[in-house]
Short mmCIF file of C-alpha atoms in Angstrom, two decimals:
data_model
loop_
_atom_site.label_atom_id
_atom_site.label_comp_id
_atom_site.label_asym_id
_atom_site.label_seq_id
_atom_site.Cartn_x
_atom_site.Cartn_y
_atom_site.Cartn_z
CA MET A 1247 -0.21 0.14 0.24
CA ALA A 1248 1.14 3.89 -0.87
CA GLU A 1249 1.01 4.63 2.83
CA LYS A 1250 3.32 1.50 3.50
CA SER A 1251 5.87 2.63 1.22
CA ALA A 1252 6.11 6.11 2.76
CA ALA A 1253 6.53 4.32 6.10
CA LEU A 1254 9.57 2.21 4.91
CA THR A 1255 11.16 4.94 2.99
CA GLY A 1256 10.65 7.59 5.22
CA LEU A 1257 9.53 10.01 2.93
CA THR A 1258 5.88 11.87 2.31
CA GLU A 1259 3.27 10.58 -0.06
CA ALA A 1260 4.35 13.53 -1.88
CA GLU A 1261 8.39 13.43 -2.33
CA LEU A 1262 7.61 9.46 -3.52
CA ASP A 1263 4.59 10.54 -6.39
CA ALA A 1264 7.62 13.07 -7.26
CA ARG A 1265 10.09 10.26 -7.12
CA HIS A 1266 8.14 7.86 -8.83
CA ALA A 1267 7.23 10.39 -11.86
CA ASP A 1268 10.89 11.49 -12.17
CA LYS A 1269 12.18 7.87 -12.54
CA MET A 1270 9.23 6.64 -15.03
CA LYS A 1271 10.45 9.19 -16.80
CA LYS A 1272 13.59 7.70 -17.42
CA LYS A 1273 11.81 4.57 -18.08
CA LYS A 1274 9.65 5.76 -20.76
CA ALA A 1275 12.70 7.55 -22.52
CA ALA A 1276 14.84 4.21 -22.12
CA ARG A 1277 12.43 2.23 -23.44
CA ASP A 1278 11.41 4.19 -26.77
CA LYS A 1279 15.21 4.91 -27.32
CA ILE A 1280 14.68 1.07 -27.23
CA LEU A 1281 12.00 0.32 -29.38
CA ALA A 1282 12.85 2.75 -32.13
CA THR A 1283 16.08 -0.10 -33.05
CA LYS A 1284 13.06 -2.20 -33.57
CA THR A 1285 12.19 -1.96 -37.61
CA GLU A 1286 12.47 -5.15 -38.71
CA VAL A 1287 8.85 -7.10 -39.45
CA LYS A 1288 8.81 -10.99 -40.72
CA GLY A 1289 7.47 -14.01 -39.78
CA LEU A 1290 8.37 -15.56 -36.92
CA VAL A 1291 9.59 -19.28 -35.93
CA ILE A 1292 8.42 -19.47 -32.23
CA VAL A 1293 9.13 -22.44 -29.98
CA HIS A 1294 7.11 -23.45 -26.98
CA THR A 1295 8.90 -26.09 -24.62
CA GLY A 1296 9.79 -27.04 -21.10
CA LYS A 1297 7.91 -29.32 -18.62
CA GLY A 1298 5.16 -27.06 -17.40
CA LYS A 1299 1.75 -26.23 -18.70
CA GLY A 1300 0.91 -23.42 -20.78
CA LYS A 1301 2.66 -24.62 -24.31
CA SER A 1302 -0.29 -25.06 -25.95
CA THR A 1303 -2.48 -23.36 -24.06
CA ALA A 1304 -0.15 -20.38 -25.20
CA ALA A 1305 -0.35 -21.60 -28.53
CA PHE A 1306 -3.75 -21.30 -28.67
CA GLY A 1307 -4.04 -17.93 -27.26
CA LEU A 1308 -1.81 -16.64 -30.40
CA VAL A 1309 -3.93 -18.22 -32.61
CA PHE A 1310 -7.00 -16.63 -31.21
CA ARG A 1311 -5.05 -13.35 -31.04
CA ALA A 1312 -4.33 -13.47 -34.99
CA LEU A 1313 -7.68 -14.59 -35.33
CA GLY A 1314 -8.76 -11.65 -33.83
CA ASN A 1315 -6.51 -9.89 -36.64
CA GLY A 1316 -8.67 -10.95 -39.37
CA MET A 1317 -5.57 -13.71 -40.17
CA LYS A 1318 -5.95 -17.20 -41.22
CA VAL A 1319 -4.32 -19.72 -39.39
CA GLY A 1320 -3.76 -23.69 -39.82
CA VAL A 1321 -3.44 -25.61 -36.96
CA VAL A 1322 -1.76 -29.36 -36.75
CA GLN A 1323 -2.68 -31.82 -34.37
CA PHE A 1324 0.75 -34.23 -34.81
CA VAL A 1325 -1.10 -36.16 -31.21
CA LYS A 1326 -4.78 -36.33 -30.98
CA GLY A 1327 -5.27 -35.29 -27.34
CA LYS A 1328 -8.37 -36.18 -25.46
CA TRP A 1329 -8.39 -32.87 -24.28
CA GLU A 1330 -9.01 -30.39 -26.80
CA THR A 1331 -12.85 -29.59 -26.62
CA GLY A 1332 -12.89 -26.26 -25.60
CA GLU A 1333 -10.43 -25.33 -28.47
CA ARG A 1334 -12.30 -26.95 -31.05
CA LYS A 1335 -16.13 -25.75 -30.07
CA ILE A 1336 -14.49 -21.45 -30.36
CA LEU A 1337 -12.16 -22.54 -33.69
CA GLU A 1338 -15.65 -23.51 -34.93
CA HIS A 1339 -17.09 -20.12 -34.40
CA PHE A 1340 -14.14 -19.06 -37.71
CA PRO A 1341 -14.54 -21.64 -39.78
CA GLU A 1342 -13.76 -19.13 -42.68
CA GLN A 1343 -10.56 -18.42 -40.99
CA VAL A 1344 -8.96 -21.69 -39.30
CA SER A 1345 -8.09 -24.63 -41.13
CA MET A 1346 -7.68 -27.49 -38.56
CA SER A 1347 -6.42 -31.20 -38.80
CA ALA A 1348 -6.39 -33.21 -36.38
CA MET A 1349 -3.78 -36.36 -37.85
CA GLY A 1350 -2.35 -37.73 -34.94
CA ASP A 1351 -3.51 -40.78 -33.52
CA GLY A 1352 -3.56 -40.25 -29.69
CA PHE A 1353 -0.62 -40.25 -27.11
CA THR A 1354 2.30 -42.61 -28.03
CA TRP A 1355 1.20 -44.83 -24.97
CA GLU A 1356 -2.37 -44.67 -26.19
CA THR A 1357 -1.51 -46.22 -29.37
CA GLN A 1358 1.87 -48.90 -28.79
CA ASP A 1359 1.68 -49.06 -32.00
CA ARG A 1360 5.08 -48.01 -33.55
CA GLN A 1361 4.97 -48.02 -36.83
CA ARG A 1362 0.51 -45.96 -37.37
CA ASP A 1363 2.14 -44.24 -35.34
CA ILE A 1364 5.10 -43.08 -37.74
CA ALA A 1365 2.46 -43.18 -40.20
CA ALA A 1366 -0.05 -40.88 -38.59
CA ALA A 1367 3.50 -38.62 -38.15
CA LYS A 1368 4.34 -38.90 -41.53
CA ALA A 1369 0.81 -37.94 -42.73
CA ALA A 1370 0.34 -34.62 -40.52
CA TRP A 1371 3.46 -34.00 -41.91
CA GLU A 1372 2.56 -33.46 -45.51
CA ARG A 1373 -0.28 -31.29 -44.33
CA ALA A 1374 2.10 -29.07 -42.39
CA THR A 1375 4.27 -28.39 -45.44
CA ALA A 1376 1.43 -27.56 -47.28
CA LEU A 1377 -0.34 -25.06 -44.92
CA ILE A 1378 3.35 -23.65 -44.12
CA LEU A 1379 4.64 -22.86 -47.80
CA ASP A 1380 1.00 -21.75 -49.51
CA GLU A 1381 0.45 -17.85 -49.30
CA GLU A 1382 -2.82 -18.30 -47.52
CA HIS A 1383 -2.27 -18.85 -43.92
CA ASP A 1384 -0.63 -15.92 -41.95
CA LEU A 1385 -0.32 -17.91 -38.84
CA VAL A 1386 0.62 -21.75 -38.59
CA LEU A 1387 0.35 -24.24 -35.37
CA LEU A 1388 2.47 -27.46 -35.87
CA ASP A 1389 1.12 -28.58 -32.47
CA GLU A 1390 3.08 -31.34 -30.34
CA LEU A 1391 5.38 -31.66 -33.24
CA ASN A 1392 8.44 -32.07 -30.58
CA ILE A 1393 6.65 -34.98 -29.23
CA VAL A 1394 6.83 -36.76 -32.52
CA LEU A 1395 10.87 -35.23 -33.23
CA ARG A 1396 11.74 -36.69 -29.79
CA TYR A 1397 10.76 -39.95 -31.24
CA ASP A 1398 12.37 -39.82 -34.35
CA TYR A 1399 9.20 -40.57 -35.93
CA LEU A 1400 9.99 -37.74 -38.19
CA ASP A 1401 13.70 -35.78 -38.46
CA VAL A 1402 14.35 -32.01 -37.33
CA ALA A 1403 16.43 -31.39 -40.16
CA ASP A 1404 13.19 -32.40 -42.92
CA ILE A 1405 11.37 -29.79 -40.53
CA ILE A 1406 14.16 -26.66 -40.90
CA ALA A 1407 14.55 -27.56 -44.67
CA VAL A 1408 10.75 -26.74 -45.09
CA LEU A 1409 10.85 -23.74 -43.14
CA LYS A 1410 13.86 -22.40 -44.39
CA GLN A 1411 11.36 -21.95 -47.54
CA LYS A 1412 8.29 -20.57 -46.00
CA PRO A 1413 6.89 -17.46 -47.31
CA ALA A 1414 8.26 -14.69 -45.27
CA MET A 1415 5.61 -13.04 -43.50
CA LYS A 1416 3.93 -16.52 -42.13
CA HIS A 1417 4.54 -17.50 -38.05
CA VAL A 1418 4.60 -20.73 -37.68
CA VAL A 1419 4.32 -21.68 -33.93
CA ILE A 1420 6.16 -25.05 -33.40
CA THR A 1421 4.84 -26.65 -28.99
CA GLY A 1422 6.18 -29.90 -27.14
CA ARG A 1423 8.21 -30.23 -24.63
CA ASN A 1424 12.20 -31.53 -25.34
CA ALA A 1425 12.21 -29.33 -28.02
CA LYS A 1426 15.17 -30.40 -30.30
CA ASP A 1427 18.22 -28.72 -30.25
CA GLU A 1428 18.43 -27.63 -33.49
CA LEU A 1429 15.17 -26.73 -34.03
CA ILE A 1430 15.60 -24.20 -30.94
CA GLU A 1431 18.83 -22.70 -32.80
CA PHE A 1432 16.75 -22.09 -35.76
CA ALA A 1433 13.92 -20.38 -33.87
CA ASP A 1434 13.22 -16.42 -33.55
CA LEU A 1435 11.92 -16.97 -30.33
CA VAL A 1436 11.87 -20.00 -27.93
CA THR A 1437 10.15 -19.67 -24.45
CA GLU A 1438 10.46 -22.39 -22.15
CA MET A 1439 7.07 -23.12 -19.48
CA GLU A 1440 8.35 -24.16 -15.95
CA ALA A 1441 6.42 -25.61 -13.96
CA ILE A 1442 7.17 -24.08 -10.36
CA LYS A 1443 4.04 -25.24 -8.63
CA HIS A 1444 1.59 -28.25 -9.62
CA PRO A 1445 -1.67 -29.73 -8.40
CA PHE A 1446 -1.48 -33.04 -9.57
CA ARG A 1447 1.26 -33.55 -7.21
CA SER A 1448 -1.51 -33.21 -4.69
CA GLY A 1449 -4.09 -34.80 -5.97
CA VAL A 1450 -5.80 -32.63 -7.96
CA LYS A 1451 -7.80 -33.91 -11.01
CA ALA A 1452 -7.95 -32.42 -14.49
CA GLN A 1453 -10.46 -29.99 -15.19
CA ARG A 1454 -13.28 -29.48 -17.67
CA GLY A 1455 -12.30 -25.84 -18.64
CA ILE A 1456 -8.84 -25.38 -17.78
CA GLU A 1457 -7.10 -29.03 -18.05
CA PHE A 1458 -9.22 -29.40 -21.59
CA MET B 1008 13.71 -41.29 -39.07
CA ALA B 1009 12.79 -44.64 -37.95
CA GLU B 1010 15.63 -46.19 -40.28
CA LYS B 1011 17.77 -44.24 -38.90
CA SER B 1012 16.67 -45.66 -35.70
CA ALA B 1013 16.97 -49.32 -36.47
CA ALA B 1014 20.69 -48.43 -37.63
CA LEU B 1015 21.42 -46.72 -34.32
CA THR B 1016 20.30 -49.32 -32.26
CA GLY B 1017 21.31 -52.33 -34.82
CA LEU B 1018 18.06 -53.72 -33.80
CA THR B 1019 15.99 -54.82 -36.73
CA GLU B 1020 12.67 -52.71 -37.21
CA ALA B 1021 10.16 -55.50 -36.09
CA GLU B 1022 12.72 -55.49 -33.14
CA LEU B 1023 12.83 -51.98 -32.37
CA ASP B 1024 8.67 -52.50 -32.90
CA ALA B 1025 8.09 -54.43 -30.41
CA ARG B 1026 10.40 -52.86 -27.68
CA HIS B 1027 8.52 -49.44 -28.30
CA ALA B 1028 5.42 -51.67 -27.73
CA ASP B 1029 6.20 -53.39 -24.52
CA LYS B 1030 8.01 -49.80 -23.16
CA MET B 1031 4.46 -47.82 -24.05
CA LYS B 1032 2.50 -50.35 -22.27
CA LYS B 1033 4.25 -50.03 -19.49
CA LYS B 1034 4.15 -45.96 -19.60
CA LYS B 1035 0.34 -46.44 -20.09
CA ALA B 1036 0.30 -48.69 -16.73
CA ALA B 1037 2.22 -46.33 -15.01
CA ARG B 1038 0.25 -43.11 -16.29
CA ASP B 1039 -2.88 -44.93 -15.45
CA LYS B 1040 -1.88 -45.65 -12.13
CA ILE B 1041 -0.92 -41.91 -11.36
CA LEU B 1042 -4.17 -40.46 -12.72
CA ALA B 1043 -6.19 -42.63 -10.09
CA THR B 1044 -5.30 -40.85 -7.28
CA LYS B 1045 -5.86 -38.22 -9.43
CA THR B 1046 -9.81 -37.50 -7.75
CA GLU B 1047 -10.10 -34.37 -6.16
CA VAL B 1048 -12.43 -31.25 -8.03
CA LYS B 1049 -11.32 -27.72 -7.13
CA GLY B 1050 -11.15 -24.72 -8.30
CA LEU B 1051 -7.55 -23.49 -8.85
CA VAL B 1052 -5.38 -20.89 -7.94
CA ILE B 1053 -3.07 -20.15 -11.35
CA VAL B 1054 0.26 -17.78 -11.71
CA HIS B 1055 1.93 -16.34 -14.57
CA THR B 1056 5.09 -15.39 -14.50
CA GLY B 1057 8.49 -15.39 -15.75
CA LYS B 1058 10.43 -12.82 -17.86
CA GLY B 1059 9.52 -14.66 -21.04
CA LYS B 1060 6.77 -14.61 -23.30
CA GLY B 1061 3.14 -16.57 -23.18
CA LYS B 1062 1.95 -15.19 -19.57
CA SER B 1063 -1.00 -13.29 -20.70
CA THR B 1064 -1.24 -15.23 -24.32
CA ALA B 1065 -1.34 -18.64 -21.95
CA ALA B 1066 -4.52 -17.05 -19.68
CA PHE B 1067 -5.98 -15.66 -22.65
CA GLY B 1068 -5.34 -19.30 -23.76
CA LEU B 1069 -7.25 -20.64 -20.87
CA VAL B 1070 -10.10 -17.86 -21.35
CA PHE B 1071 -10.92 -19.18 -24.74
CA ARG B 1072 -10.99 -22.82 -23.46
CA ALA B 1073 -13.03 -22.12 -20.57
CA LEU B 1074 -15.71 -20.72 -23.15
CA GLY B 1075 -15.62 -23.49 -25.28
CA ASN B 1076 -16.28 -25.65 -22.30
CA GLY B 1077 -19.92 -22.83 -21.79
CA MET B 1078 -18.05 -21.51 -18.80
CA LYS B 1079 -19.31 -17.45 -17.82
CA VAL B 1080 -15.52 -15.24 -17.69
CA GLY B 1081 -14.57 -12.46 -16.16
CA VAL B 1082 -11.47 -10.38 -17.20
CA VAL B 1083 -9.88 -7.55 -15.33
CA GLN B 1084 -7.05 -5.89 -17.08
CA PHE B 1085 -4.95 -4.29 -14.17
CA VAL B 1086 -2.96 -2.41 -16.91
CA LYS B 1087 -4.40 -1.56 -19.47
CA GLY B 1088 -2.02 -2.42 -22.68
CA LYS B 1089 -2.32 -1.11 -25.76
CA TRP B 1090 -1.23 -4.55 -27.63
CA GLU B 1091 -5.09 -6.00 -26.93
CA THR B 1092 -6.68 -5.46 -29.78
CA GLY B 1093 -6.99 -8.97 -31.39
CA GLU B 1094 -8.20 -10.16 -28.23
CA ARG B 1095 -10.60 -8.11 -27.71
CA LYS B 1096 -12.12 -8.68 -31.00
CA ILE B 1097 -12.53 -12.36 -30.72
CA LEU B 1098 -13.76 -12.16 -26.79
CA GLU B 1099 -16.25 -9.85 -28.09
CA HIS B 1100 -18.10 -13.01 -30.16
CA PHE B 1101 -19.01 -13.82 -26.47
CA PRO B 1102 -21.13 -11.38 -25.12
CA GLU B 1103 -23.03 -13.55 -22.74
CA GLN B 1104 -20.62 -15.44 -21.33
CA VAL B 1105 -17.70 -12.40 -20.99
CA SER B 1106 -17.39 -9.39 -18.64
CA MET B 1107 -14.76 -8.03 -18.98
CA SER B 1108 -13.07 -4.83 -17.34
CA ALA B 1109 -9.96 -2.79 -18.41
CA MET B 1110 -9.66 -0.24 -15.58
CA GLY B 1111 -5.75 -0.28 -15.61
CA ASP B 1112 -4.57 2.76 -16.60
CA GLY B 1113 -1.65 2.24 -19.34
CA PHE B 1114 2.27 1.07 -18.43
CA THR B 1115 3.40 2.82 -15.36
CA TRP B 1116 6.07 4.93 -17.24
CA GLU B 1117 3.23 6.11 -19.81
CA THR B 1118 1.19 7.33 -17.03
CA GLN B 1119 4.26 8.84 -14.85
CA ASP B 1120 1.46 9.73 -12.08
CA ARG B 1121 1.64 7.55 -9.25
CA GLN B 1122 -1.32 8.68 -7.36
CA ARG B 1123 -3.65 7.95 -10.89
CA ASP B 1124 -1.72 4.88 -10.76
CA ILE B 1125 -2.42 3.92 -7.31
CA ALA B 1126 -6.68 4.75 -7.56
CA ALA B 1127 -6.67 3.21 -11.23
CA ALA B 1128 -5.32 0.02 -9.15
CA LYS B 1129 -7.94 -0.27 -6.34
CA ALA B 1130 -10.32 0.76 -8.45
CA ALA B 1131 -9.61 -2.64 -10.59
CA TRP B 1132 -9.12 -4.76 -7.09
CA GLU B 1133 -12.35 -3.59 -6.57
CA ARG B 1134 -13.93 -4.96 -10.09
CA ALA B 1135 -11.81 -7.42 -9.36
CA THR B 1136 -13.09 -8.83 -5.64
CA ALA B 1137 -16.86 -8.49 -7.15
CA LEU B 1138 -15.87 -10.93 -9.60
CA ILE B 1139 -14.07 -13.41 -7.47
CA LEU B 1140 -16.71 -13.57 -4.76
CA ASP B 1141 -19.74 -14.13 -7.43
CA GLU B 1142 -21.56 -17.62 -7.86
CA GLU B 1143 -21.84 -16.45 -11.79
CA HIS B 1144 -18.41 -16.50 -13.31
CA ASP B 1145 -16.61 -20.08 -13.23
CA LEU B 1146 -12.75 -18.57 -14.33
CA VAL B 1147 -11.66 -14.66 -13.73
CA LEU B 1148 -8.57 -13.73 -15.28
CA LEU B 1149 -6.23 -10.89 -13.07
CA ASP B 1150 -4.10 -9.96 -16.12
CA GLU B 1151 -0.54 -8.28 -14.97
CA LEU B 1152 -1.83 -8.07 -11.34
CA ASN B 1153 1.89 -8.88 -10.57
CA ILE B 1154 2.71 -6.02 -11.93
CA VAL B 1155 0.07 -3.04 -9.18
CA LEU B 1156 1.57 -5.69 -6.51
CA ARG B 1157 5.30 -5.33 -7.70
CA TYR B 1158 4.80 -1.35 -7.05
CA ASP B 1159 3.25 -1.85 -4.10
CA TYR B 1160 -0.31 -0.20 -5.31
CA LEU B 1161 -2.45 -3.34 -3.67
CA ASP B 1162 -0.94 -5.19 -0.69
CA VAL B 1163 -0.92 -9.18 -1.65
CA ALA B 1164 -2.34 -9.75 2.28
CA ASP B 1165 -5.54 -8.08 0.65
CA ILE B 1166 -5.17 -10.05 -2.40
CA ILE B 1167 -4.78 -13.14 -0.57
CA ALA B 1168 -7.56 -12.74 1.91
CA VAL B 1169 -10.24 -12.60 -0.87
CA LEU B 1170 -9.09 -15.39 -2.89
CA LYS B 1171 -9.82 -17.26 0.74
CA GLN B 1172 -12.89 -16.46 0.12
CA LYS B 1173 -13.59 -17.47 -3.21
CA PRO B 1174 -16.67 -20.13 -4.20
CA ALA B 1175 -14.62 -23.49 -3.99
CA MET B 1176 -15.28 -24.36 -7.70
CA LYS B 1177 -13.31 -20.75 -9.50
CA HIS B 1178 -11.04 -20.17 -11.06
CA VAL B 1179 -8.21 -17.65 -10.81
CA VAL B 1180 -6.00 -17.20 -13.38
CA ILE B 1181 -3.11 -14.45 -12.56
CA THR B 1182 -0.30 -13.01 -14.60
CA GLY B 1183 2.62 -10.47 -14.94
CA ARG B 1184 6.59 -10.78 -14.37
CA ASN B 1185 7.60 -10.88 -10.61
CA ALA B 1186 4.94 -12.54 -8.61
CA LYS B 1187 4.94 -12.30 -5.16
CA ASP B 1188 6.59 -15.44 -2.91
CA GLU B 1189 3.26 -15.11 -0.95
CA LEU B 1190 1.30 -15.17 -4.11
CA ILE B 1191 3.57 -18.36 -5.72
CA GLU B 1192 3.36 -20.16 -1.97
CA PHE B 1193 -0.75 -19.62 -1.86
CA ALA B 1194 -1.34 -21.11 -5.86
CA ASP B 1195 -2.31 -24.00 -6.61
CA LEU B 1196 -0.43 -23.66 -9.80
CA VAL B 1197 2.38 -21.61 -10.80
CA THR B 1198 4.24 -21.59 -14.39
CA GLU B 1199 7.27 -19.48 -14.95
CA MET B 1200 7.61 -18.48 -18.66
CA GLU B 1201 11.43 -17.75 -19.07
CA ALA B 1202 12.89 -16.24 -22.09
CA ILE B 1203 15.35 -18.25 -23.92
CA LYS B 1204 15.03 -16.29 -27.30
CA HIS B 1205 13.64 -13.39 -28.34
CA PRO B 1206 13.38 -11.50 -32.16
CA PHE B 1207 13.64 -8.58 -29.91
CA ARG B 1208 17.34 -8.59 -29.23
CA SER B 1209 17.95 -9.09 -33.17
CA GLY B 1210 16.07 -6.10 -34.15
CA VAL B 1211 12.77 -7.35 -35.38
CA LYS B 1212 9.66 -5.21 -34.07
CA ALA B 1213 6.25 -6.05 -32.28
CA GLN B 1214 3.70 -7.02 -34.61
CA ARG B 1215 0.12 -7.57 -35.12
CA GLY B 1216 -1.27 -10.95 -34.69
CA ILE B 1217 2.10 -12.00 -33.02
CA GLU B 1218 2.50 -9.50 -29.61
CA PHE B 1219 -0.66 -7.79 -30.06
#
């Protein structure tokens, strides 16, 4: 609280206010100076990785932001999760802006069938390649691609070769834990989601609206 | 690729497939066992913090997932950013499910006016309190609340006192860097978004559809 700050610093409220205004003025000047150097505009390759929550959720957040800006979005799900009801229902509100393909076949520990997983991954990558290379979609989400790369169902070199050919303004978002080093190296923006605290540990189950 | 794995391990494709099936069967059994212990259902207090991208974006992802599940959502923006066009346009598609208040007054370095910031924070918190305590909304997003807490415009003890009174099934999502220790301690789920790579460093500017 304001009162507490005043008590702690020994300054009056008016002195705190003046000091604050001065500090913020300097902060704004510094920010503006940095922003002025940021002039390049290009499509980004974005990777969300790490063991924490929010990798796919943040990617879906980017999808909705893009939709709100009138952009066209392609989504390929490399692992067909059961927990996608919410996003799917919302995406159906924007049929003219979204191309959605769930070509994966369930988690690897659900199928327990390596050849089926490999075939599904290859089919999904074929669809992804078309979305990455076309001139129609502005943003492409490759959800859980990192998982199939980790199992070597696809070769990361093949993925990077296609990303190199993408139209300059296209954004590509790739999610999944254990992102390959080559992909991190190639990407423009990489965020690692780290779990500091997880309710699963204390016996809380996955819940509609939060987990799926 | 499958071929590469076979070459590396010295096993035939068929042997690799069999080994994989066995491994995945064990993984599924282990997972199912863990999931069976997760029986508690409750509203979660979720915190997205850290210096990386995706804190608010993942929170908006949660909002859209909740909307897709037919839930009612309240959003209070503690810092009225200029970069919110996309989300706002999408949220307007669901007028009956969303209550949106942008009560902050721009970044502290934009207003440069501490008393105005404190008044705005207090008004936003009043609105937030109503959303947290009512029986109507299923999920409440307090976007950038951590920022006003960091400046001591609000007292974290007051925030936790209200969170303790929330209806049992209500989810509350709080974003912003530098989350207070007390809040991390109190929350059920905390994710830290860490920047591994950021295009700003290489001179790329904030872009519509990605940053706002």
